[in-house]
Short mmCIF file of C-alpha atoms in Angstrom, two decimals:
data_model
loop_
_atom_site.label_atom_id
_atom_site.label_comp_id
_atom_site.label_asym_id
_atom_site.label_seq_id
_atom_site.Cartn_x
_atom_site.Cartn_y
_atom_site.Cartn_z
CA MET A 1357 -22.88 -7.30 -36.06
CA LEU A 1358 -23.58 -6.46 -32.05
CA ARG A 1359 -26.80 -6.60 -30.74
CA PRO A 1360 -28.32 -3.60 -29.46
CA ARG A 1361 -28.20 -4.58 -25.91
CA ARG A 1362 -24.44 -5.71 -26.11
CA ILE A 1363 -23.64 -2.59 -27.70
CA ARG A 1364 -25.13 -0.58 -24.91
CA ARG A 1365 -23.01 -2.54 -22.43
CA ALA A 1366 -19.77 -2.48 -24.45
CA ARG A 1367 -19.92 1.40 -24.23
CA ALA A 1368 -20.70 1.38 -20.52
CA GLY A 1369 -17.65 -0.54 -20.77
CA TRP A 1370 -18.16 -3.33 -17.98
CA ARG A 1371 -19.39 -6.56 -19.87
CA ARG A 1372 -17.88 -9.62 -18.49
CA ARG A 1373 -18.55 -13.26 -19.03
CA GLY A 1374 -20.36 -14.94 -16.07
CA GLN A 1375 -21.23 -11.64 -13.99
CA ARG A 1376 -24.06 -9.24 -13.47
CA GLY A 1377 -24.01 -5.61 -13.20
CA LYS A 1378 -21.58 -3.60 -11.20
CA ASP A 1379 -20.66 -6.71 -9.32
CA GLY A 1380 -18.14 -7.77 -12.25
CA SER A 1381 -16.19 -4.26 -11.39
CA TYR A 1382 -12.84 -5.87 -11.18
CA ALA A 1383 -10.86 -8.37 -13.39
CA CYS A 1384 -9.98 -10.96 -10.54
CA SER A 1385 -13.42 -11.17 -9.43
CA SER A 1386 -14.49 -14.37 -11.85
CA GLY A 1387 -14.11 -15.96 -15.21
CA ARG A 1388 -11.48 -18.31 -16.30
CA LYS A 1389 -8.45 -17.95 -14.43
CA GLY A 1390 -9.64 -14.52 -13.15
CA ARG A 1391 -9.33 -12.89 -16.76
CA PHE A 1392 -12.13 -10.47 -17.71
CA PHE A 1393 -13.92 -10.21 -21.17
CA LEU A 1394 -14.79 -6.70 -22.78
CA THR A 1395 -16.44 -6.12 -25.92
CA THR A 1396 -14.28 -3.98 -28.15
CA ARG A 1397 -15.73 -2.94 -31.05
CA ALA A 1398 -17.94 -0.11 -29.72
CA GLY A 1399 -17.25 2.82 -27.34
CA PRO A 1400 -13.79 4.03 -26.47
CA PHE A 1401 -11.15 1.52 -24.94
CA PRO A 1402 -10.88 1.70 -20.89
CA GLY A 1403 -8.36 4.59 -20.01
CA ALA A 1404 -8.77 6.44 -23.28
CA THR A 1405 -7.91 10.12 -23.20
CA GLU A 1406 -10.17 12.56 -25.05
CA SER A 1407 -7.77 12.92 -27.89
CA GLN A 1408 -7.31 8.93 -28.35
CA GLN A 1409 -11.33 9.06 -28.54
CA THR A 1410 -11.21 11.32 -31.69
CA SER A 1411 -8.13 11.59 -33.67
CA GLY A 1412 -5.84 8.38 -33.47
CA GLY A 1413 -8.37 6.52 -31.58
CA ALA A 1414 -8.32 3.54 -33.60
CA ARG A 1415 -4.26 3.27 -33.52
CA ALA A 1416 -4.32 3.78 -29.72
CA ARG A 1417 -7.05 1.30 -29.49
CA ARG A 1418 -4.99 -1.20 -31.30
CA ARG A 1419 -2.03 -0.73 -28.86
CA TRP A 1420 -3.98 -1.16 -25.98
CA LEU A 1421 -5.44 -4.38 -27.17
CA LEU A 1422 -2.02 -5.76 -28.31
CA ASP A 1423 -0.75 -4.89 -24.58
CA ARG A 1424 -3.87 -6.69 -23.49
CA LYS A 1425 -3.21 -9.92 -25.44
CA LYS A 1426 0.20 -9.86 -24.46
CA SER A 1427 -0.56 -9.65 -20.72
CA ARG A 1428 -2.61 -12.64 -21.01
CA ARG A 1429 -0.04 -14.70 -22.71
CA SER A 1430 2.05 -14.11 -19.68
CA GLY A 1431 -0.54 -15.35 -17.59
CA ALA A 1432 -1.24 -11.87 -16.12
CA VAL A 1433 -5.10 -10.84 -15.96
CA GLY A 1434 -5.53 -7.61 -17.29
CA VAL A 1435 -4.72 -5.39 -14.46
CA ARG A 1436 -3.74 -2.32 -16.59
CA ALA A 1437 -7.56 -2.33 -17.91
CA CYS A 1438 -8.79 -2.96 -14.08
CA GLU A 1439 -7.06 0.02 -12.74
CA THR A 1440 -8.17 2.26 -15.72
CA GLU A 1441 -11.64 1.20 -15.56
CA ARG A 1442 -12.26 1.16 -12.06
CA ALA A 1443 -13.11 4.95 -11.93
CA GLN A 1444 -16.27 4.06 -13.66
CA GLU A 1445 -16.94 0.94 -12.00
CA ARG A 1446 -16.36 1.24 -8.43
CA GLU A 1447 -19.87 0.43 -7.49
CA GLY A 1448 -20.77 4.36 -6.59
CA ALA A 1449 -17.91 4.89 -4.12
CA HIS A 1450 -17.72 8.61 -5.20
CA GLU A 1451 -18.49 10.90 -7.84
CA ASP A 1452 -14.77 12.16 -8.70
CA THR A 1453 -14.68 11.25 -12.46
CA ARG A 1454 -11.12 12.36 -12.89
CA ARG A 1455 -8.31 9.98 -14.10
CA THR A 1456 -5.13 8.69 -12.43
CA SER A 1457 -2.01 9.76 -14.27
CA ARG A 1458 0.05 6.86 -15.47
CA ARG A 1459 2.37 8.11 -17.99
CA VAL A 1460 4.98 10.66 -17.72
CA SER A 1461 3.51 12.67 -20.34
CA GLU A 1462 0.42 13.37 -18.51
CA LEU A 1463 2.48 14.49 -15.47
CA VAL A 1464 4.13 16.75 -17.77
CA ASP A 1465 1.13 18.07 -19.23
CA GLN A 1466 -0.18 18.89 -15.53
CA GLY A 1467 2.97 20.68 -14.67
CA LEU A 1468 3.81 17.96 -12.14
CA VAL A 1469 7.14 17.37 -13.79
CA ALA A 1470 9.59 19.19 -15.95
CA ARG A 1471 9.32 18.53 -19.86
CA GLY A 1472 13.15 18.46 -19.60
CA GLU A 1473 13.09 15.62 -17.32
CA MET A 1474 10.86 13.41 -19.54
CA GLU A 1475 13.27 11.28 -21.14
CA ALA A 1476 14.89 10.09 -17.86
CA LEU A 1477 11.66 9.77 -16.34
CA GLU A 1478 10.42 7.57 -19.10
CA ARG A 1479 13.53 5.23 -18.48
CA VAL A 1480 12.39 5.33 -14.75
CA ALA A 1481 8.69 4.61 -15.91
CA GLU A 1482 10.00 1.50 -17.91
CA ARG A 1483 11.11 -0.35 -14.96
CA PHE A 1484 9.01 1.11 -11.89
CA SER A 1485 5.18 1.67 -12.03
CA VAL A 1486 4.11 5.01 -12.04
CA ALA A 1487 0.60 6.27 -10.99
CA ILE A 1488 -0.74 9.18 -8.91
CA THR A 1489 -4.51 9.65 -8.14
CA PRO A 1490 -6.47 12.91 -8.58
CA ASP A 1491 -6.72 12.78 -4.70
CA LEU A 1492 -2.88 13.06 -4.46
CA VAL A 1493 -2.42 15.61 -7.20
CA ASP A 1494 -4.73 17.75 -5.21
CA LEU A 1495 -1.96 17.71 -2.49
CA VAL A 1496 0.92 18.64 -4.56
CA THR A 1497 2.07 21.96 -4.96
CA PRO A 1498 3.54 22.12 -8.32
CA GLY A 1499 6.98 23.78 -8.95
CA ASP A 1500 8.04 23.19 -5.27
CA PRO A 1501 11.19 20.99 -5.37
CA ASN A 1502 10.70 19.96 -1.53
CA ASP A 1503 7.14 18.90 -1.67
CA PRO A 1504 6.66 15.80 0.50
CA ILE A 1505 3.67 14.48 -1.56
CA ALA A 1506 5.61 15.16 -5.04
CA LYS A 1507 8.56 13.32 -3.83
CA GLN A 1508 6.62 10.05 -2.48
CA PHE A 1509 4.63 9.63 -5.73
CA LEU A 1510 6.11 11.52 -8.64
CA PRO A 1511 9.12 9.49 -10.41
CA SER A 1512 12.55 10.96 -10.36
CA LYS A 1513 15.73 10.35 -12.34
CA ARG A 1514 17.54 9.45 -8.96
CA GLU A 1515 15.73 5.98 -9.05
CA LEU A 1516 18.05 5.22 -11.81
CA ARG A 1517 20.69 4.92 -9.51
CA ILE A 1518 20.98 1.46 -8.25
CA LEU A 1519 23.38 0.70 -5.22
CA PRO A 1520 25.25 -2.55 -4.79
CA GLU A 1521 23.34 -3.44 -1.61
CA GLU A 1522 19.92 -2.72 -3.14
CA ARG A 1523 17.89 -5.94 -3.64
CA VAL A 1524 14.80 -6.74 -5.89
CA ASP A 1525 13.30 -8.52 -2.63
CA PRO A 1526 14.70 -6.58 0.16
CA ILE A 1527 12.98 -7.96 3.03
CA GLY A 1528 12.85 -11.68 1.78
CA ASP A 1529 9.42 -12.46 1.03
CA ASP A 1530 10.17 -15.02 -1.93
CA PRO A 1531 11.75 -17.57 0.50
CA HIS A 1532 8.57 -17.59 2.95
CA THR A 1533 6.32 -18.12 0.04
CA PRO A 1534 5.00 -21.79 0.34
CA VAL A 1535 1.95 -20.86 -2.18
CA LYS A 1536 1.23 -18.05 -4.29
CA GLY A 1537 -0.21 -15.09 -2.47
CA ILE A 1538 1.17 -16.25 0.96
CA THR A 1539 4.31 -15.01 2.77
CA HIS A 1540 4.66 -17.01 5.90
CA ARG A 1541 7.51 -15.81 8.17
CA TYR A 1542 6.35 -16.02 11.78
CA PRO A 1543 4.55 -18.84 13.16
CA ASP A 1544 1.61 -17.23 14.34
CA ARG A 1545 0.81 -14.99 11.44
CA LEU A 1546 1.11 -14.58 7.80
CA LEU A 1547 0.49 -12.32 4.74
CA LEU A 1548 -2.10 -13.08 2.32
CA LYS A 1549 -1.46 -10.94 -0.95
CA PRO A 1550 -4.57 -11.21 -3.38
CA VAL A 1551 -3.59 -8.17 -5.68
CA HIS A 1552 -0.51 -6.65 -6.63
CA VAL A 1553 -1.80 -3.25 -7.85
CA CYS A 1554 -2.01 0.00 -5.76
CA PRO A 1555 -4.11 2.98 -6.68
CA ALA A 1556 -1.05 5.07 -6.65
CA TYR A 1557 2.59 4.00 -6.58
CA CYS A 1558 5.32 4.98 -3.70
CA ARG A 1559 8.59 5.88 -5.22
CA PHE A 1560 10.24 4.02 -2.14
CA CYS A 1561 7.91 0.77 -2.28
CA PHE A 1562 9.73 -2.34 -1.06
CA ARG A 1563 8.06 -4.43 -3.52
CA ARG A 1564 8.26 -2.11 -6.38
CA GLU A 1565 9.57 -4.61 -8.47
CA LYS A 1566 6.45 -6.74 -8.02
CA VAL A 1567 3.38 -4.42 -8.16
CA GLY A 1568 1.87 -2.63 -10.94
CA PRO A 1569 0.31 -2.98 -14.21
CA GLY A 1570 0.70 -6.48 -15.54
CA SER A 1571 1.45 -7.98 -12.23
CA GLU A 1572 -0.66 -10.75 -11.37
CA VAL A 1573 -3.62 -10.83 -9.30
CA LEU A 1574 -4.73 -14.25 -7.70
CA SER A 1575 -7.20 -16.29 -9.34
CA ARG A 1576 -9.99 -17.96 -7.84
CA GLU A 1577 -8.19 -21.03 -7.93
CA GLU A 1578 -4.99 -19.41 -6.42
CA LEU A 1579 -6.72 -17.71 -3.75
CA ALA A 1580 -8.74 -20.66 -2.94
CA ALA A 1581 -5.27 -22.60 -2.61
CA ALA A 1582 -3.96 -19.71 -0.29
CA ILE A 1583 -7.11 -20.03 1.92
CA ASP A 1584 -6.54 -23.55 1.92
CA TYR A 1585 -3.00 -23.02 3.44
CA VAL A 1586 -4.49 -20.79 6.22
CA ARG A 1587 -7.00 -23.45 7.08
CA ALA A 1588 -4.40 -26.28 7.13
CA HIS A 1589 -2.09 -24.15 9.62
CA GLU A 1590 -3.77 -24.14 12.94
CA GLU A 1591 -0.77 -21.98 14.62
CA VAL A 1592 -1.90 -19.11 12.25
CA TRP A 1593 -3.87 -16.85 14.61
CA GLU A 1594 -3.74 -13.46 12.51
CA VAL A 1595 -3.94 -12.95 8.92
CA ILE A 1596 -2.53 -9.85 7.32
CA LEU A 1597 -4.05 -8.51 3.96
CA SER A 1598 -1.30 -6.69 1.93
CA GLY A 1599 -0.30 -6.59 -1.46
CA GLY A 1600 -0.42 -4.36 -3.55
CA ASP A 1601 -3.19 -2.72 -1.96
CA PRO A 1602 -6.10 -5.00 -0.76
CA LEU A 1603 -8.70 -2.11 -0.71
CA ILE A 1604 -8.36 -1.80 -4.36
CA LEU A 1605 -10.47 -4.85 -4.65
CA PRO A 1606 -14.05 -4.08 -4.90
CA PRO A 1607 -16.09 -4.51 -1.66
CA ARG A 1608 -17.94 -7.64 -2.90
CA LYS A 1609 -14.54 -9.36 -3.58
CA LEU A 1610 -13.12 -8.10 -0.27
CA ALA A 1611 -16.20 -9.61 1.61
CA GLU A 1612 -15.64 -13.02 -0.18
CA ILE A 1613 -12.15 -12.88 1.11
CA THR A 1614 -12.90 -11.77 4.65
CA ALA A 1615 -15.81 -14.29 4.97
CA ALA A 1616 -13.78 -17.25 3.96
CA LEU A 1617 -11.04 -16.11 6.78
CA ALA A 1618 -13.72 -15.67 9.46
CA ALA A 1619 -14.74 -19.31 8.87
CA ILE A 1620 -11.39 -20.84 9.69
CA PRO A 1621 -11.71 -21.35 13.33
CA HIS A 1622 -8.14 -20.63 14.24
CA VAL A 1623 -8.17 -17.34 12.76
CA ARG A 1624 -8.96 -14.68 15.25
CA ILE A 1625 -7.30 -11.39 13.81
CA LEU A 1626 -7.55 -9.80 10.20
CA ARG A 1627 -4.95 -6.99 9.96
CA VAL A 1628 -5.71 -4.95 6.68
CA HIS A 1629 -2.63 -2.70 5.28
CA THR A 1630 -3.61 0.02 3.16
CA ARG A 1631 -3.01 3.55 1.87
CA VAL A 1632 -6.21 3.64 0.08
CA PRO A 1633 -7.89 6.31 2.52
CA VAL A 1634 -4.98 8.50 1.40
CA MET A 1635 -4.56 7.73 -2.11
CA ASP A 1636 -8.45 7.43 -2.99
CA PRO A 1637 -10.36 7.99 0.04
CA GLY A 1638 -13.74 7.84 -1.77
CA ARG A 1639 -13.22 4.29 -1.87
CA ILE A 1640 -14.04 3.99 1.89
CA ASP A 1641 -17.88 3.85 1.64
CA ALA A 1642 -20.61 2.12 3.42
CA ALA A 1643 -19.97 -1.29 1.10
CA MET A 1644 -16.13 -1.01 1.92
CA ILE A 1645 -16.82 -0.86 5.83
CA ALA A 1646 -19.38 -3.98 5.40
CA ALA A 1647 -16.77 -5.95 3.91
CA LEU A 1648 -14.21 -5.24 6.71
CA HIS A 1649 -16.49 -5.53 9.50
CA VAL A 1650 -17.08 -9.29 9.68
CA PRO A 1651 -18.56 -11.16 12.45
CA ASP A 1652 -16.41 -13.87 14.25
CA LEU A 1653 -13.33 -11.76 13.33
CA THR A 1654 -11.59 -8.82 14.91
CA THR A 1655 -10.52 -6.43 11.94
CA TYR A 1656 -7.67 -4.09 12.26
CA VAL A 1657 -6.73 -1.20 9.49
CA VAL A 1658 -3.39 -0.24 9.19
CA LEU A 1659 -2.81 3.26 7.45
CA HIS A 1660 0.22 3.65 5.63
CA THR A 1661 1.15 7.46 5.94
CA ASN A 1662 4.25 9.37 6.07
CA HIS A 1663 3.50 13.24 6.23
CA PRO A 1664 0.85 15.08 7.71
CA ARG A 1665 -0.22 16.81 4.61
CA GLU A 1666 -1.69 13.14 3.59
CA LEU A 1667 -4.29 13.72 5.99
CA GLY A 1668 -6.45 16.11 4.16
CA PRO A 1669 -10.20 16.66 4.84
CA LYS A 1670 -11.09 13.60 2.59
CA ALA A 1671 -8.42 11.07 4.15
CA ARG A 1672 -9.75 12.40 7.67
CA GLU A 1673 -13.36 11.41 6.78
CA ALA A 1674 -12.27 8.05 5.48
CA CYS A 1675 -10.64 7.31 8.71
CA THR A 1676 -13.47 8.73 10.78
CA ARG A 1677 -15.81 6.19 8.80
CA ILE A 1678 -13.66 3.16 9.75
CA VAL A 1679 -13.25 4.00 13.16
CA ASP A 1680 -16.76 5.24 13.72
CA ALA A 1681 -17.67 1.66 12.43
CA GLY A 1682 -15.78 -0.16 15.14
CA ILE A 1683 -12.73 -0.90 13.51
CA PRO A 1684 -9.64 0.03 15.42
CA MET A 1685 -6.85 1.52 13.27
CA LEU A 1686 -3.19 1.51 13.31
CA SER A 1687 -0.75 3.17 11.25
CA GLN A 1688 2.84 2.55 9.74
CA THR A 1689 5.04 5.17 8.70
CA VAL A 1690 8.49 4.92 6.44
CA LEU A 1691 11.48 6.92 7.46
CA LEU A 1692 12.30 9.18 4.30
CA ARG A 1693 14.96 11.48 3.86
CA GLY A 1694 13.56 14.99 2.40
CA VAL A 1695 10.07 14.07 3.45
CA ASN A 1696 9.48 13.36 7.28
CA ALA A 1697 13.21 12.86 8.39
CA ASP A 1698 12.91 15.12 11.33
CA ALA A 1699 11.50 15.10 14.56
CA GLU A 1700 8.91 18.08 14.18
CA THR A 1701 7.47 16.51 10.93
CA LEU A 1702 6.92 13.06 12.73
CA LYS A 1703 5.51 14.81 15.71
CA ALA A 1704 2.92 16.54 13.85
CA LEU A 1705 2.32 13.52 11.78
CA PHE A 1706 1.93 11.26 15.00
CA ARG A 1707 -0.31 13.56 16.90
CA GLU A 1708 -2.54 14.13 14.02
CA LEU A 1709 -3.06 10.54 13.67
CA VAL A 1710 -3.66 10.23 17.34
CA VAL A 1711 -6.47 12.74 17.22
CA LEU A 1712 -8.03 10.69 14.59
CA ARG A 1713 -7.81 7.66 16.81
CA VAL A 1714 -5.35 6.05 14.61
CA LYS A 1715 -2.38 4.55 17.02
CA PRO A 1716 1.08 5.19 15.43
CA TYR A 1717 2.48 1.56 15.36
CA TYR A 1718 5.84 1.24 13.21
CA LEU A 1719 8.38 3.58 12.20
CA HIS A 1720 9.92 1.70 9.30
CA HIS A 1721 13.75 2.33 8.61
CA GLY A 1722 13.85 2.50 4.66
CA ASP A 1723 14.43 -0.71 3.27
CA LEU A 1724 16.99 -1.75 0.52
CA ALA A 1725 14.84 -1.50 -2.44
CA VAL A 1726 16.30 -0.89 -5.87
CA GLY A 1727 16.43 2.56 -6.80
CA THR A 1728 15.59 4.12 -3.28
CA GLY A 1729 19.00 5.21 -1.72
CA HIS A 1730 18.06 8.73 -2.00
CA PHE A 1731 15.38 8.11 0.73
CA ARG A 1732 17.26 6.15 3.22
CA THR A 1733 18.76 7.58 6.21
CA SER A 1734 21.24 6.01 8.50
CA ILE A 1735 20.07 3.93 11.65
CA ALA A 1736 21.94 6.71 13.74
CA GLU A 1737 19.94 9.40 12.49
CA GLY A 1738 16.69 7.66 13.04
CA GLN A 1739 17.69 6.92 16.57
CA SER A 1740 18.56 10.45 16.99
CA ILE A 1741 15.05 11.48 15.92
CA LEU A 1742 13.29 9.06 18.18
CA ARG A 1743 15.19 10.41 20.94
CA GLU A 1744 13.89 14.12 20.26
CA LEU A 1745 10.47 12.39 19.95
CA ARG A 1746 10.63 10.99 23.37
CA GLN A 1747 11.29 14.16 24.97
CA ASN A 1748 8.27 15.81 23.33
CA LEU A 1749 5.66 13.35 22.56
CA SER A 1750 3.10 11.49 24.40
CA GLY A 1751 3.66 7.78 24.73
CA ILE A 1752 0.51 6.88 22.96
CA ALA A 1753 1.47 8.78 19.95
CA GLN A 1754 4.95 6.88 19.85
CA PRO A 1755 5.58 4.13 17.04
CA THR A 1756 8.27 1.41 17.32
CA TYR A 1757 11.26 2.10 15.31
CA VAL A 1758 12.02 -1.17 13.36
CA LEU A 1759 14.20 -2.63 10.80
CA ASP A 1760 13.22 -5.37 8.39
CA ILE A 1761 16.49 -7.08 8.10
CA PRO A 1762 17.57 -7.90 4.67
CA GLY A 1763 17.06 -11.67 3.39
CA GLY A 1764 13.67 -12.57 5.24
CA TYR A 1765 15.32 -12.77 8.69
CA GLY A 1766 12.12 -10.95 10.11
CA LYS A 1767 11.45 -7.23 11.60
CA VAL A 1768 13.15 -5.93 15.03
CA PRO A 1769 13.23 -2.98 16.97
CA ILE A 1770 16.09 -0.74 16.66
CA GLY A 1771 15.20 2.64 18.54
CA PRO A 1772 17.78 4.05 20.92
CA GLY A 1773 18.72 2.29 24.02
CA TYR A 1774 18.30 3.84 27.51
CA LEU A 1775 19.74 0.97 29.75
CA GLY A 1776 23.63 0.35 30.40
CA PRO A 1777 25.03 -2.61 30.91
CA GLU A 1778 25.02 -4.61 34.34
CA GLY A 1779 28.10 -3.64 36.46
CA GLU A 1780 29.88 -6.01 39.03
CA ASP A 1781 27.56 -5.12 41.76
CA GLY A 1782 24.45 -5.66 39.98
CA ARG A 1783 23.76 -1.81 39.36
CA ARG A 1784 23.11 -0.54 35.97
CA THR A 1785 22.96 3.32 34.42
CA VAL A 1786 19.79 4.45 33.08
CA GLU A 1787 19.40 7.58 30.63
CA ASP A 1788 16.61 9.91 30.83
CA PRO A 1789 14.82 11.21 27.84
CA TRP A 1790 16.92 14.23 28.22
CA GLY A 1791 20.49 12.40 28.34
CA ARG A 1792 20.99 12.36 31.85
CA ARG A 1793 22.47 9.10 33.70
CA HIS A 1794 21.26 7.76 36.82
CA VAL A 1795 22.19 4.50 38.61
CA TYR A 1796 19.56 2.03 39.22
CA PRO A 1797 19.80 -0.96 41.78
CA PRO A 1798 20.28 -4.39 41.39
CA GLY A 1799 16.94 -6.11 40.61
CA SER A 1800 17.06 -9.38 42.67
CA GLY A 1801 14.19 -8.36 45.00
CA LYS A 1802 15.83 -9.47 47.98
CA THR A 1803 15.83 -7.80 51.30
CA GLY A 1804 17.93 -8.11 54.31
CA GLY A 1805 16.96 -10.04 57.28
#
């Protein structure tokens, strides 16, 4: 029989071995192999709907416990429970108690997808993670087939169409993974991926086969090994926190990671890639800012955003908090057919970002991720859009159009060219933003005498 104090803690849904209070708000924060421990004989199980807590609750609980047991056997760390529980355990980040929608049936009930598509979408959800946060749901216009938020986050049966050229690892992370959690592709910088979970899941994600509930979170031992790798490679000047979304971690856990990196003398730059200011902006609170603002380490936050509609009042406030704290922000955008593959949409997005003091950094050509062909444009289409932006958009609002070469060969700029080949006399032709050609003299710098 449970003691009264233990019952109270079990009902609060946070009891974990070796932790105190809300510091234990995430599964990977402590415990053997990063696993968490929940009392399951009192109170609703994490993520239970109201109907599951009443009728059929015992049966639903048994299903949840079975899933958790299978997850542990496979070496995972209970990420599904982490995701659903964190709405109640986010260290006071904000007061929105609505739940993230993770099942196709929930999307149908909310009127976000048609009931007639449910069977096909269930097949999509079997392979690719599905989740959309309440803040994103607020941005969706139900029933609009062209809604840019819905297209990015709601599953589509078109994801079942797999093209021959598509790859599970489209940008070649695996060949550049010397230890778990590290991708070291370039000499002076590397990726550290402490978590493979996100608040919501983009339908075009290039790591879509590796992220989601049941994916691994680095244990303390694995994270220590990853940090040791960074420490041993003195050529590494910049560490890029990625995932998954690193800002899904509790601020205390994030602070442990950033402090460990700051203690490495040759690491001078920390770059944090995230969609949290858009997906779950309430997480950007004082504790999260403090975790990012580390002495002896220059931090940049890179916001992933693809449409001006994403920059609602909450997202704008989250970005303002980051920048006001002295943390510079950049942005990354993916060129997506049906979402932003036109100059007017991108111009509006990039201008709004600059107003928010976020510098547009990269415009990514769509990667060859499995089931994402309906999002990809041709490179020629992308170059045409960039030409139009060059005519109408300030230089501080223009990102670099880039392609990650499939197979892990690196990222290269693929924007339109304006400089013609050199002639026999050393002259070149150069094209201005409006397509007019001009002659440029040889660049020897020599003068007659």
